[in-house]
Short mmCIF file of C-alpha atoms in Angstrom, two decimals:
data_model
loop_
_atom_site.label_atom_id
_atom_site.label_comp_id
_atom_site.label_asym_id
_atom_site.label_seq_id
_atom_site.Cartn_x
_atom_site.Cartn_y
_atom_site.Cartn_z
CA UNK A 1 21.44 104.83 -98.55
CA UNK A 2 20.11 105.48 -95.06
CA UNK A 3 20.47 108.64 -92.82
CA UNK A 4 20.34 108.38 -89.19
CA UNK A 5 20.86 111.28 -86.77
CA UNK A 6 21.76 110.66 -83.26
CA UNK A 7 20.55 112.83 -80.43
CA UNK A 8 23.15 115.48 -79.12
CA UNK A 9 25.06 115.27 -82.29
CA UNK A 10 27.93 117.67 -82.28
CA UNK A 11 30.22 115.85 -84.63
CA UNK A 12 29.07 114.33 -87.92
CA UNK A 13 30.53 110.98 -88.83
CA UNK A 14 30.06 109.46 -92.26
CA UNK A 15 30.16 105.61 -92.29
CA UNK A 16 30.91 104.13 -95.73
CA UNK A 17 30.91 100.48 -96.28
CA UNK A 18 29.31 98.16 -99.03
CA UNK A 19 28.78 95.46 -96.38
CA UNK A 20 25.50 96.11 -94.32
CA UNK A 21 26.92 93.93 -91.45
CA UNK A 22 29.92 96.15 -91.29
CA UNK A 23 27.80 99.32 -91.28
CA UNK A 24 25.74 97.90 -88.62
CA UNK A 25 28.53 97.21 -86.51
CA UNK A 26 30.01 100.54 -86.89
CA UNK A 27 26.74 102.25 -86.09
CA UNK A 28 26.16 100.22 -82.96
CA UNK A 29 29.70 100.98 -81.95
CA UNK A 30 29.42 104.72 -82.32
CA UNK A 31 25.53 105.45 -81.83
CA UNK A 32 25.77 106.38 -78.10
CA UNK A 33 28.83 108.53 -78.31
CA UNK A 34 27.00 111.75 -79.20
CA UNK A 35 27.88 111.83 -82.95
CA UNK A 36 25.62 112.63 -85.83
CA UNK A 37 26.01 109.62 -87.89
CA UNK A 38 25.64 109.37 -91.58
CA UNK A 39 25.54 105.92 -93.43
CA UNK A 40 26.38 105.29 -97.15
CA UNK A 41 26.85 101.78 -98.67
CA UNK A 42 28.61 102.98 -101.96
CA UNK A 43 30.93 105.69 -103.26
CA UNK A 44 28.56 108.11 -104.97
CA UNK A 45 26.19 108.24 -102.09
CA UNK A 46 29.05 108.89 -99.72
CA UNK A 47 30.20 111.77 -101.84
CA UNK A 48 26.86 113.24 -101.88
CA UNK A 49 26.41 113.05 -98.14
CA UNK A 50 29.84 114.47 -97.81
CA UNK A 51 29.18 117.50 -99.75
CA UNK A 52 25.90 118.11 -98.24
CA UNK A 53 27.07 117.66 -94.46
CA UNK A 54 30.76 118.31 -94.54
CA UNK A 55 31.37 115.59 -91.78
CA UNK A 56 34.23 115.85 -89.48
CA UNK A 57 35.15 112.15 -89.80
CA UNK A 58 34.62 109.64 -92.64
CA UNK A 59 35.16 105.94 -91.92
CA UNK A 60 35.70 104.70 -95.51
CA UNK A 61 35.89 101.27 -96.69
CA UNK A 62 38.46 100.57 -99.39
CA UNK A 63 37.15 97.64 -101.25
CA UNK A 64 33.79 98.59 -102.79
CA UNK A 65 32.35 98.03 -106.28
CA UNK A 66 32.06 100.76 -108.81
CA UNK A 67 34.06 103.10 -106.90
CA UNK A 68 36.69 102.07 -104.29
CA UNK A 69 37.69 103.97 -101.13
CA UNK A 70 40.82 105.33 -102.69
CA UNK A 71 38.87 107.01 -105.47
CA UNK A 72 36.22 108.40 -103.00
CA UNK A 73 39.09 109.90 -100.81
CA UNK A 74 40.65 111.32 -103.81
CA UNK A 75 37.51 113.14 -104.80
CA UNK A 76 36.89 114.21 -101.23
CA UNK A 77 40.22 115.88 -101.02
CA UNK A 78 39.61 117.67 -104.41
CA UNK A 79 36.72 119.24 -103.31
CA UNK A 80 37.05 122.46 -101.09
CA UNK A 81 33.77 121.59 -99.12
CA UNK A 82 35.23 118.21 -97.98
CA UNK A 83 38.82 118.47 -98.17
CA UNK A 84 39.32 118.94 -94.55
CA UNK A 85 37.32 115.79 -93.52
CA UNK A 86 39.39 113.17 -91.73
CA UNK A 87 39.29 110.21 -93.99
CA UNK A 88 39.92 106.99 -91.88
CA UNK A 89 40.47 103.97 -94.14
CA UNK A 90 38.66 100.56 -93.21
CA UNK A 91 40.28 97.53 -94.92
CA UNK A 92 41.26 94.04 -94.62
CA UNK A 93 44.26 95.05 -96.85
CA UNK A 94 46.82 95.16 -94.15
CA UNK A 95 49.91 95.40 -96.31
CA UNK A 96 52.20 98.57 -96.21
CA UNK A 97 51.52 99.48 -99.69
CA UNK A 98 47.83 99.86 -99.41
CA UNK A 99 48.35 101.99 -96.26
CA UNK A 100 51.00 104.15 -98.06
CA UNK A 101 48.62 104.57 -100.91
CA UNK A 102 45.83 105.74 -98.57
CA UNK A 103 47.92 108.28 -96.82
CA UNK A 104 49.30 109.53 -100.15
CA UNK A 105 45.76 110.25 -101.36
CA UNK A 106 45.01 112.34 -98.04
CA UNK A 107 43.93 109.73 -95.59
CA UNK A 108 44.23 110.60 -91.93
CA UNK A 109 44.43 107.11 -90.52
CA UNK A 110 44.04 103.40 -91.19
CA UNK A 111 42.16 100.80 -89.34
CA UNK A 112 42.45 97.16 -90.37
CA UNK A 113 39.67 94.78 -90.27
CA UNK A 114 38.35 93.17 -88.49
CA UNK A 115 38.44 96.12 -86.26
CA UNK A 116 38.22 96.39 -82.59
CA UNK A 117 35.27 98.63 -81.28
CA UNK A 118 37.36 100.50 -78.75
CA UNK A 119 39.95 101.25 -81.40
CA UNK A 120 37.28 102.77 -83.71
CA UNK A 121 35.94 104.75 -80.96
CA UNK A 122 39.25 105.96 -79.89
CA UNK A 123 40.32 106.76 -83.40
CA UNK A 124 37.10 108.70 -84.31
CA UNK A 125 37.24 110.69 -81.05
CA UNK A 126 40.73 111.82 -81.76
CA UNK A 127 40.27 112.80 -85.30
CA UNK A 128 36.84 114.45 -84.64
CA UNK A 129 38.58 116.59 -82.01
CA UNK A 130 41.47 117.55 -84.37
CA UNK A 131 39.01 118.51 -87.11
CA UNK A 132 36.84 120.48 -84.85
CA UNK A 133 39.92 122.37 -83.48
CA UNK A 134 41.23 122.88 -86.98
CA UNK A 135 37.80 124.29 -88.19
CA UNK A 136 37.51 126.62 -85.12
CA UNK A 137 40.98 127.71 -85.87
CA UNK A 138 40.18 128.42 -89.59
CA UNK A 139 36.86 130.22 -88.61
CA UNK A 140 38.77 132.14 -86.12
CA UNK A 141 41.47 133.02 -88.74
CA UNK A 142 38.70 134.11 -91.20
CA UNK A 143 37.10 136.23 -88.51
CA UNK A 144 40.49 137.94 -87.83
CA UNK A 145 41.09 138.53 -91.59
CA UNK A 146 37.63 139.93 -91.82
CA UNK A 147 38.32 142.19 -88.97
CA UNK A 148 41.57 143.28 -90.41
CA UNK A 149 40.03 143.82 -93.73
CA UNK A 150 37.28 145.90 -92.12
CA UNK A 151 39.71 147.85 -90.32
CA UNK A 152 42.04 148.60 -93.32
CA UNK A 153 38.96 149.54 -95.27
CA UNK A 154 37.78 151.87 -92.67
CA UNK A 155 41.18 153.81 -92.35
CA UNK A 156 41.26 157.06 -94.17
CA UNK A 157 45.01 156.86 -94.76
CA UNK A 158 46.35 155.12 -97.64
CA UNK A 159 48.14 151.77 -96.80
CA UNK A 160 50.51 149.82 -99.00
CA UNK A 161 52.24 146.57 -98.37
CA UNK A 162 55.63 146.47 -100.34
CA UNK A 163 58.14 143.64 -100.84
CA UNK A 164 61.77 144.42 -100.49
CA UNK A 165 62.11 145.63 -104.08
CA UNK A 166 59.14 148.18 -103.63
CA UNK A 167 56.54 146.00 -105.42
CA UNK A 168 53.00 146.91 -104.10
CA UNK A 169 51.66 143.72 -102.80
CA UNK A 170 48.61 145.18 -101.02
CA UNK A 171 46.78 148.50 -101.23
CA UNK A 172 43.60 149.55 -99.14
CA UNK A 173 40.56 151.44 -100.67
CA UNK A 174 41.78 154.69 -99.10
CA UNK A 175 45.19 154.29 -101.12
CA UNK A 176 42.96 153.79 -104.31
CA UNK A 177 40.93 156.87 -103.49
CA UNK A 178 44.04 158.96 -102.81
CA UNK A 179 45.65 157.65 -106.21
CA UNK A 180 42.40 157.85 -108.14
CA UNK A 181 42.57 154.52 -109.52
CA UNK A 182 41.27 151.11 -108.69
CA UNK A 183 43.22 148.73 -106.21
CA UNK A 184 43.69 146.37 -109.03
CA UNK A 185 45.78 148.86 -111.00
CA UNK A 186 47.86 149.59 -108.16
CA UNK A 187 48.85 146.13 -106.88
CA UNK A 188 51.82 144.78 -108.75
CA UNK A 189 53.22 148.04 -109.68
CA UNK A 190 56.64 149.26 -108.26
CA UNK A 191 56.00 151.71 -105.51
CA UNK A 192 59.11 154.00 -106.43
CA UNK A 193 58.49 154.01 -110.12
CA UNK A 194 54.69 154.58 -109.75
CA UNK A 195 54.82 157.45 -107.37
CA UNK A 196 58.13 159.13 -107.71
CA UNK A 197 60.11 160.71 -110.44
CA UNK A 198 63.08 158.35 -110.38
CA UNK A 199 66.34 159.69 -111.47
CA UNK A 200 68.70 158.00 -113.54
CA UNK A 201 70.87 157.30 -110.47
CA UNK A 202 68.18 155.16 -109.24
CA UNK A 203 65.81 154.98 -106.23
CA UNK A 204 68.39 155.04 -103.54
CA UNK A 205 67.32 158.63 -102.16
CA UNK A 206 63.52 158.14 -102.53
CA UNK A 207 61.30 157.93 -99.35
CA UNK A 208 60.57 154.32 -98.05
CA UNK A 209 63.52 153.01 -100.04
CA UNK A 210 65.66 152.84 -96.59
CA UNK A 211 62.75 150.89 -95.03
CA UNK A 212 62.49 148.39 -97.89
CA UNK A 213 66.20 147.73 -98.07
CA UNK A 214 67.65 148.44 -94.63
CA UNK A 215 64.63 147.96 -92.38
CA UNK A 216 64.78 151.65 -91.24
CA UNK A 217 61.62 153.16 -90.17
CA UNK A 218 60.84 156.57 -91.85
CA UNK A 219 58.45 159.56 -91.30
CA UNK A 220 58.44 162.21 -93.88
CA UNK A 221 56.20 165.18 -94.38
CA UNK A 222 55.46 167.27 -97.48
CA UNK A 223 56.81 164.82 -99.98
CA UNK A 224 55.66 165.05 -103.54
CA UNK A 225 53.93 161.94 -104.76
CA UNK A 226 52.59 161.14 -108.28
CA UNK A 227 49.34 159.69 -109.17
CA UNK A 228 48.99 157.30 -112.19
CA UNK A 229 47.34 159.92 -114.16
CA UNK A 230 50.40 162.05 -113.78
CA UNK A 231 49.28 164.65 -111.26
CA UNK A 232 51.03 165.15 -108.02
CA UNK A 233 50.09 165.99 -104.49
CA UNK A 234 51.96 166.68 -101.21
CA UNK A 235 51.83 163.68 -98.80
CA UNK A 236 52.92 162.63 -95.36
CA UNK A 237 54.40 159.21 -95.49
CA UNK A 238 55.33 156.72 -92.75
CA UNK A 239 56.92 153.45 -93.36
CA UNK A 240 57.82 150.47 -91.06
CA UNK A 241 59.90 147.43 -91.83
CA UNK A 242 58.15 144.07 -92.49
CA UNK A 243 60.05 141.61 -90.30
CA UNK A 244 59.74 137.98 -89.88
CA UNK A 245 62.14 136.51 -87.41
CA UNK A 246 64.39 139.41 -88.03
CA UNK A 247 64.31 138.91 -91.80
CA UNK A 248 63.33 141.83 -93.74
CA UNK A 249 60.46 141.22 -96.27
CA UNK A 250 59.74 144.91 -97.34
CA UNK A 251 57.68 147.63 -95.74
CA UNK A 252 54.25 148.90 -94.76
CA UNK A 253 53.65 152.33 -96.02
CA UNK A 254 50.99 154.58 -94.39
CA UNK A 255 50.45 158.00 -96.38
CA UNK A 256 47.90 160.68 -96.90
CA UNK A 257 47.31 163.67 -99.01
CA UNK A 258 48.00 166.79 -96.97
CA UNK A 259 47.00 169.26 -99.70
CA UNK A 260 44.04 170.59 -97.63
CA UNK A 261 46.20 170.58 -94.55
CA UNK A 262 49.06 172.62 -95.87
CA UNK A 263 46.41 175.11 -97.30
CA UNK A 264 44.96 175.42 -93.67
CA UNK A 265 48.39 175.93 -92.55
CA UNK A 266 49.17 178.56 -94.93
CA UNK A 267 45.64 180.20 -94.05
CA UNK A 268 46.46 180.04 -90.45
CA UNK A 269 49.99 181.56 -90.77
CA UNK A 270 48.44 184.28 -92.93
CA UNK A 271 45.96 184.82 -90.30
CA UNK A 272 48.73 184.86 -87.54
CA UNK A 273 50.76 187.42 -89.50
CA UNK A 274 47.43 189.69 -89.83
CA UNK A 275 46.92 189.26 -86.28
CA UNK A 276 50.63 190.26 -85.48
CA UNK A 277 50.36 193.18 -87.84
CA UNK A 278 47.20 194.49 -86.05
CA UNK A 279 48.85 193.99 -82.60
CA UNK A 280 51.77 195.93 -83.71
CA UNK A 281 49.35 198.64 -85.09
CA UNK A 282 47.38 198.56 -81.79
CA UNK A 283 50.68 198.89 -79.78
CA UNK A 284 51.91 201.76 -81.89
CA UNK A 285 48.52 203.41 -81.56
CA UNK A 286 48.83 202.98 -77.70
CA UNK A 287 52.18 204.62 -77.75
CA UNK A 288 51.05 207.51 -79.56
CA UNK A 289 48.22 207.78 -77.03
CA UNK A 290 50.75 207.79 -74.34
CA UNK A 291 52.83 210.40 -75.99
CA UNK A 292 49.57 212.66 -76.32
CA UNK A 293 48.90 212.16 -72.66
CA UNK A 294 52.46 213.07 -71.96
CA UNK A 295 52.81 215.88 -74.47
CA UNK A 296 52.35 218.66 -72.01
CA UNK A 297 55.19 217.29 -69.85
CA UNK A 298 57.46 216.84 -72.58
CA UNK A 299 56.75 220.35 -73.83
CA UNK A 300 57.62 221.65 -70.34
CA UNK A 301 60.68 219.32 -70.13
CA UNK A 302 62.09 220.57 -73.52
CA UNK A 303 61.15 224.14 -73.00
CA UNK A 304 63.49 224.19 -69.95
CA UNK A 305 66.82 223.49 -71.72
CA UNK A 306 65.55 225.80 -74.60
CA UNK A 307 65.08 228.63 -72.14
CA UNK A 308 68.37 228.02 -70.55
CA UNK A 309 69.86 228.06 -73.90
CA UNK A 310 68.29 231.38 -74.77
CA UNK A 311 69.53 232.86 -71.53
CA UNK A 312 73.02 231.65 -71.72
CA UNK A 313 73.38 232.91 -75.35
CA UNK A 314 72.18 236.52 -74.32
CA UNK A 315 74.61 236.35 -71.49
CA UNK A 316 77.46 235.38 -73.86
CA UNK A 317 76.49 238.07 -76.17
CA UNK A 318 76.67 240.67 -73.45
CA UNK A 319 80.02 239.29 -72.33
CA UNK A 320 81.34 239.35 -75.89
CA UNK A 321 80.32 243.10 -76.22
CA UNK A 322 82.66 244.11 -73.53
CA UNK A 323 85.98 245.87 -74.77
CA UNK A 324 87.85 243.00 -72.80
CA UNK A 325 85.64 240.11 -72.72
CA UNK A 326 86.22 237.38 -70.29
CA UNK A 327 87.04 234.44 -72.70
CA UNK A 328 87.02 231.84 -69.92
CA UNK A 329 83.60 232.72 -68.53
CA UNK A 330 82.35 232.83 -72.22
CA UNK A 331 83.53 229.41 -72.72
CA UNK A 332 82.01 228.19 -69.44
CA UNK A 333 78.80 229.79 -70.75
CA UNK A 334 79.07 227.98 -74.12
CA UNK A 335 79.66 224.58 -72.34
CA UNK A 336 76.33 225.26 -70.44
CA UNK A 337 74.70 225.91 -73.73
CA UNK A 338 76.04 222.77 -75.09
CA UNK A 339 75.01 220.80 -72.02
CA UNK A 340 71.39 222.11 -72.18
CA UNK A 341 71.13 221.38 -76.04
CA UNK A 342 72.28 217.82 -75.15
CA UNK A 343 69.56 217.62 -72.53
CA UNK A 344 66.88 218.64 -75.05
CA UNK A 345 68.34 216.30 -77.70
CA UNK A 346 68.21 213.43 -75.37
CA UNK A 347 64.56 214.06 -74.58
CA UNK A 348 63.70 214.24 -78.20
CA UNK A 349 65.80 210.92 -78.91
CA UNK A 350 63.79 209.14 -76.21
CA UNK A 351 60.48 210.38 -77.70
CA UNK A 352 61.51 209.32 -81.26
CA UNK A 353 62.77 205.97 -80.14
CA UNK A 354 59.63 205.30 -78.24
CA UNK A 355 57.32 206.35 -81.17
CA UNK A 356 58.94 204.42 -83.92
CA UNK A 357 57.44 201.12 -84.95
CA UNK A 358 59.65 198.36 -83.71
CA UNK A 359 61.80 196.49 -86.30
CA UNK A 360 60.88 192.84 -86.88
CA UNK A 361 62.50 190.38 -84.74
CA UNK A 362 64.01 190.54 -81.30
CA UNK A 363 67.46 191.43 -79.80
CA UNK A 364 69.54 190.88 -76.77
CA UNK A 365 68.72 193.85 -74.41
CA UNK A 366 70.24 194.95 -70.95
CA UNK A 367 67.46 195.30 -68.64
CA UNK A 368 69.19 197.76 -66.20
CA UNK A 369 69.80 200.29 -68.95
CA UNK A 370 66.38 199.95 -70.36
CA UNK A 371 64.73 200.40 -67.02
CA UNK A 372 66.88 203.29 -66.15
CA UNK A 373 66.18 204.77 -69.55
CA UNK A 374 62.35 204.25 -68.98
CA UNK A 375 62.58 205.89 -65.51
CA UNK A 376 64.03 208.91 -67.10
CA UNK A 377 61.39 208.95 -69.51
CA UNK A 378 58.75 208.65 -67.06
CA UNK A 379 60.15 211.33 -65.03
CA UNK A 380 57.92 213.80 -67.15
CA UNK A 381 54.94 212.27 -65.43
CA UNK A 382 56.67 211.93 -62.26
CA UNK A 383 56.91 215.68 -62.03
CA UNK A 384 53.23 215.91 -62.53
CA UNK A 385 52.69 213.49 -59.62
CA UNK A 386 53.73 213.44 -56.16
CA UNK A 387 56.23 210.73 -55.26
CA UNK A 388 59.12 209.47 -57.29
CA UNK A 389 60.53 206.27 -59.09
CA UNK A 390 62.96 204.01 -57.57
CA UNK A 391 64.69 201.47 -59.78
CA UNK A 392 66.57 198.39 -58.23
CA UNK A 393 68.19 196.11 -60.56
CA UNK A 394 71.08 193.96 -59.66
CA UNK A 395 74.25 194.31 -61.84
CA UNK A 396 74.45 190.53 -62.32
CA UNK A 397 71.05 190.40 -64.05
CA UNK A 398 71.36 188.29 -67.33
CA UNK A 399 70.47 189.89 -70.58
CA UNK A 400 67.14 189.06 -72.13
CA UNK A 401 65.82 188.57 -75.63
CA UNK A 402 63.02 190.88 -76.56
CA UNK A 403 61.94 193.79 -78.48
CA UNK A 404 63.35 196.85 -76.40
CA UNK A 405 60.73 199.27 -77.59
CA UNK A 406 57.73 196.98 -76.76
CA UNK A 407 59.37 196.05 -73.36
CA UNK A 408 59.90 199.81 -72.69
CA UNK A 409 56.29 200.48 -73.49
CA UNK A 410 54.92 197.91 -71.05
CA UNK A 411 57.42 199.19 -68.27
CA UNK A 412 56.26 202.85 -68.99
CA UNK A 413 52.65 201.99 -68.86
CA UNK A 414 53.05 200.00 -65.54
CA UNK A 415 55.10 202.95 -64.07
CA UNK A 416 52.54 205.59 -65.11
CA UNK A 417 49.63 203.44 -63.84
CA UNK A 418 51.68 203.27 -60.56
CA UNK A 419 52.37 206.94 -60.47
CA UNK A 420 48.53 207.60 -61.03
CA UNK A 421 47.59 205.21 -58.35
CA UNK A 422 50.06 206.87 -55.99
CA UNK A 423 48.54 210.30 -56.66
CA UNK A 424 45.28 209.11 -56.18
CA UNK A 425 45.86 207.79 -52.67
CA UNK A 426 47.56 210.91 -51.73
CA UNK A 427 50.81 208.99 -50.94
CA UNK A 428 54.36 210.10 -51.41
CA UNK A 429 56.08 206.82 -51.31
CA UNK A 430 58.12 206.18 -54.38
CA UNK A 431 57.06 203.63 -57.10
CA UNK A 432 59.42 200.59 -56.90
CA UNK A 433 60.69 199.20 -60.00
CA UNK A 434 62.81 196.04 -59.70
CA UNK A 435 63.99 193.04 -61.69
CA UNK A 436 65.29 189.57 -60.44
CA UNK A 437 66.14 186.13 -61.85
CA UNK A 438 63.02 183.95 -61.74
CA UNK A 439 64.11 180.24 -62.36
CA UNK A 440 67.06 179.37 -64.59
CA UNK A 441 65.76 180.91 -67.63
CA UNK A 442 63.64 183.62 -66.94
CA UNK A 443 63.91 187.21 -65.65
CA UNK A 444 61.02 188.96 -63.60
CA UNK A 445 60.44 192.76 -63.61
CA UNK A 446 57.91 194.09 -61.27
CA UNK A 447 56.39 197.66 -60.46
CA UNK A 448 54.91 198.08 -57.19
CA UNK A 449 53.08 201.15 -55.84
CA UNK A 450 51.67 202.15 -52.24
CA UNK A 451 48.42 203.57 -53.82
CA UNK A 452 44.74 202.59 -53.20
CA UNK A 453 45.15 199.20 -54.78
CA UNK A 454 42.52 197.39 -56.94
CA UNK A 455 38.92 196.21 -56.13
CA UNK A 456 38.53 192.56 -55.33
CA UNK A 457 36.50 191.70 -58.42
CA UNK A 458 39.06 193.39 -60.72
CA UNK A 459 41.85 190.88 -60.61
CA UNK A 460 40.36 188.33 -63.16
CA UNK A 461 39.50 191.18 -65.66
CA UNK A 462 42.64 193.37 -65.50
CA UNK A 463 44.08 192.17 -68.71
CA UNK A 464 40.82 191.81 -70.75
CA UNK A 465 40.48 194.44 -73.42
CA UNK A 466 38.26 197.52 -72.80
CA UNK A 467 38.14 196.72 -68.94
CA UNK A 468 39.42 199.69 -66.81
CA UNK A 469 39.12 200.84 -63.19
CA UNK A 470 39.87 204.38 -64.40
CA UNK A 471 37.01 206.89 -64.81
CA UNK A 472 38.65 208.12 -68.30
CA UNK A 473 40.46 204.87 -69.14
CA UNK A 474 39.79 203.01 -72.43
CA UNK A 475 40.96 199.61 -71.05
CA UNK A 476 43.34 198.86 -73.78
CA UNK A 477 46.77 199.68 -71.91
CA UNK A 478 47.02 196.47 -69.90
CA UNK A 479 45.48 194.35 -72.56
CA UNK A 480 48.13 195.61 -75.02
CA UNK A 481 50.80 195.06 -72.36
CA UNK A 482 49.82 191.39 -72.06
CA UNK A 483 49.82 191.00 -75.89
CA UNK A 484 53.28 192.50 -76.14
CA UNK A 485 54.75 190.48 -73.34
CA UNK A 486 53.32 187.30 -74.59
CA UNK A 487 54.74 187.96 -78.03
CA UNK A 488 58.29 188.11 -76.36
CA UNK A 489 57.83 184.65 -74.89
CA UNK A 490 57.05 185.98 -71.25
CA UNK A 491 53.95 186.44 -69.13
CA UNK A 492 52.35 189.19 -67.09
CA UNK A 493 50.38 189.24 -63.92
CA UNK A 494 49.16 191.04 -60.91
CA UNK A 495 49.75 190.64 -57.07
CA UNK A 496 48.36 192.16 -54.01
CA UNK A 497 51.43 193.01 -51.85
CA UNK A 498 51.47 193.02 -48.03
CA UNK A 499 50.84 196.63 -46.93
CA UNK A 500 48.46 197.69 -49.64
CA UNK A 501 49.01 198.98 -53.11
CA UNK A 502 49.44 197.02 -56.20
CA UNK A 503 52.26 195.17 -57.74
CA UNK A 504 52.38 194.36 -61.49
CA UNK A 505 55.01 192.00 -62.85
CA UNK A 506 56.07 190.80 -66.18
CA UNK A 507 58.69 188.09 -67.26
CA UNK A 508 61.02 187.77 -70.08
CA UNK A 509 63.35 184.90 -71.44
CA UNK A 510 66.95 185.01 -70.64
CA UNK A 511 68.98 185.20 -73.76
CA UNK A 512 70.22 181.74 -74.90
CA UNK A 513 67.17 179.90 -73.10
CA UNK A 514 65.50 177.07 -75.04
CA UNK A 515 61.75 176.36 -75.06
CA UNK A 516 59.15 178.36 -73.17
CA UNK A 517 61.15 179.22 -70.09
CA UNK A 518 58.50 182.11 -69.02
CA UNK A 519 55.55 180.00 -68.74
CA UNK A 520 52.84 181.42 -66.45
CA UNK A 521 53.63 178.81 -63.69
CA UNK A 522 57.25 180.02 -63.71
CA UNK A 523 56.71 183.29 -61.95
CA UNK A 524 54.67 181.53 -59.12
CA UNK A 525 57.23 179.06 -58.66
CA UNK A 526 59.88 181.57 -58.53
CA UNK A 527 58.00 183.29 -55.82
CA UNK A 528 57.52 180.39 -53.70
CA UNK A 529 61.38 179.92 -53.88
#
């Protein structure tokens, strides 16, 4: 055996013939073609070279002693290392049977002896190219399979490949980790039987079943999946059909354990509930503070009808003490007593309504009546301030969905601030309370005063907790207002109107509106309209 390596060898060609003259001719024919040439003069040596160098092309003589070319070819094709080599038989046997036998054993081509050099060169070139392309394709496929495996192994979600009956054909390491058992124990099991408590009616209603049988993609959350050890866990599961030319071959299932996620969501919801409770308590404390500040005014307001009732009662007694009492005049006096008692009762009703804690949930409210009620409520402060309150609300204003007590609290807070600003500036122009439609699903309420306005640097801090422009303010009023309005699905803001003063506004969603119709940008766009 002799091994000859040509320069610039890219393709290896093994020449096998027991005739030295034939080997020499083959070598001379191919030596300048850039191939790496290997030479063997018998079958065993040919097999040894083939296994060590995996040649792309083997020119193989059939008629050899000890081991003929057919036997060599058979053993080459039986070995994984040499199975893809292109075996081109060289033989003086030119009958059809010899050729058929060669091809049946895996031969790629057949050249009859005596061969022509150009034919050998052309055949080798063709087969070498085909083998190189096949090997490159196989290498690329192995690379892609490696990438696919690495990707699947790196994904934290469990992945199953199912056939149309639900049998698990593939499982990635994450699936094994979630299921707490090796991949080998998962593959081959039935997905529905292994992970769901199937009923006697079958698997028809189970997750992923529709994907396997009808090719319908599914996405389900918080379903209960079983592990092989019998434990259960909540899961999110997505499944997509495996299709090949529109033919359904099962499903790919991606799933994950959402136990921690659900616990986090529950904790978050609990925190939200706590925040809401604290916000309600803060709002209630703010209302109590407001009532404390308005106590003197309310005392005066209630004292007036009570004094009038006392006086009317005395007058009635004197009239009734006469020998011939004027019953008509007494009746008119009693009507006045009744009216004054209603007046006092109405004031107390407003106070009690304002002071109580709001019921959970929102209701449909009419803003004109609520703002008018608030105006009357604020009249107590108005009497302690110069100026007045003007309410301008169109009759066709749509109803809104909100908590009436909290909306009234915000409106009253803004009105009282406006009255205070008006008094501080020494102005007598009334505070203007108005409402209008802002966009298709939102109503805007604004309170404008003609007071001293706000400092330039106050605008960005107005609604921050504990920020105040008042000497004796605590800085929780506007922060509470923002919290209350945002809880209604609306927004609150401030504008500098032309002519001085200040304008605060808030928005509320129209009853029946869907989504978040009162986003912060809505009032701006409404003003631009």
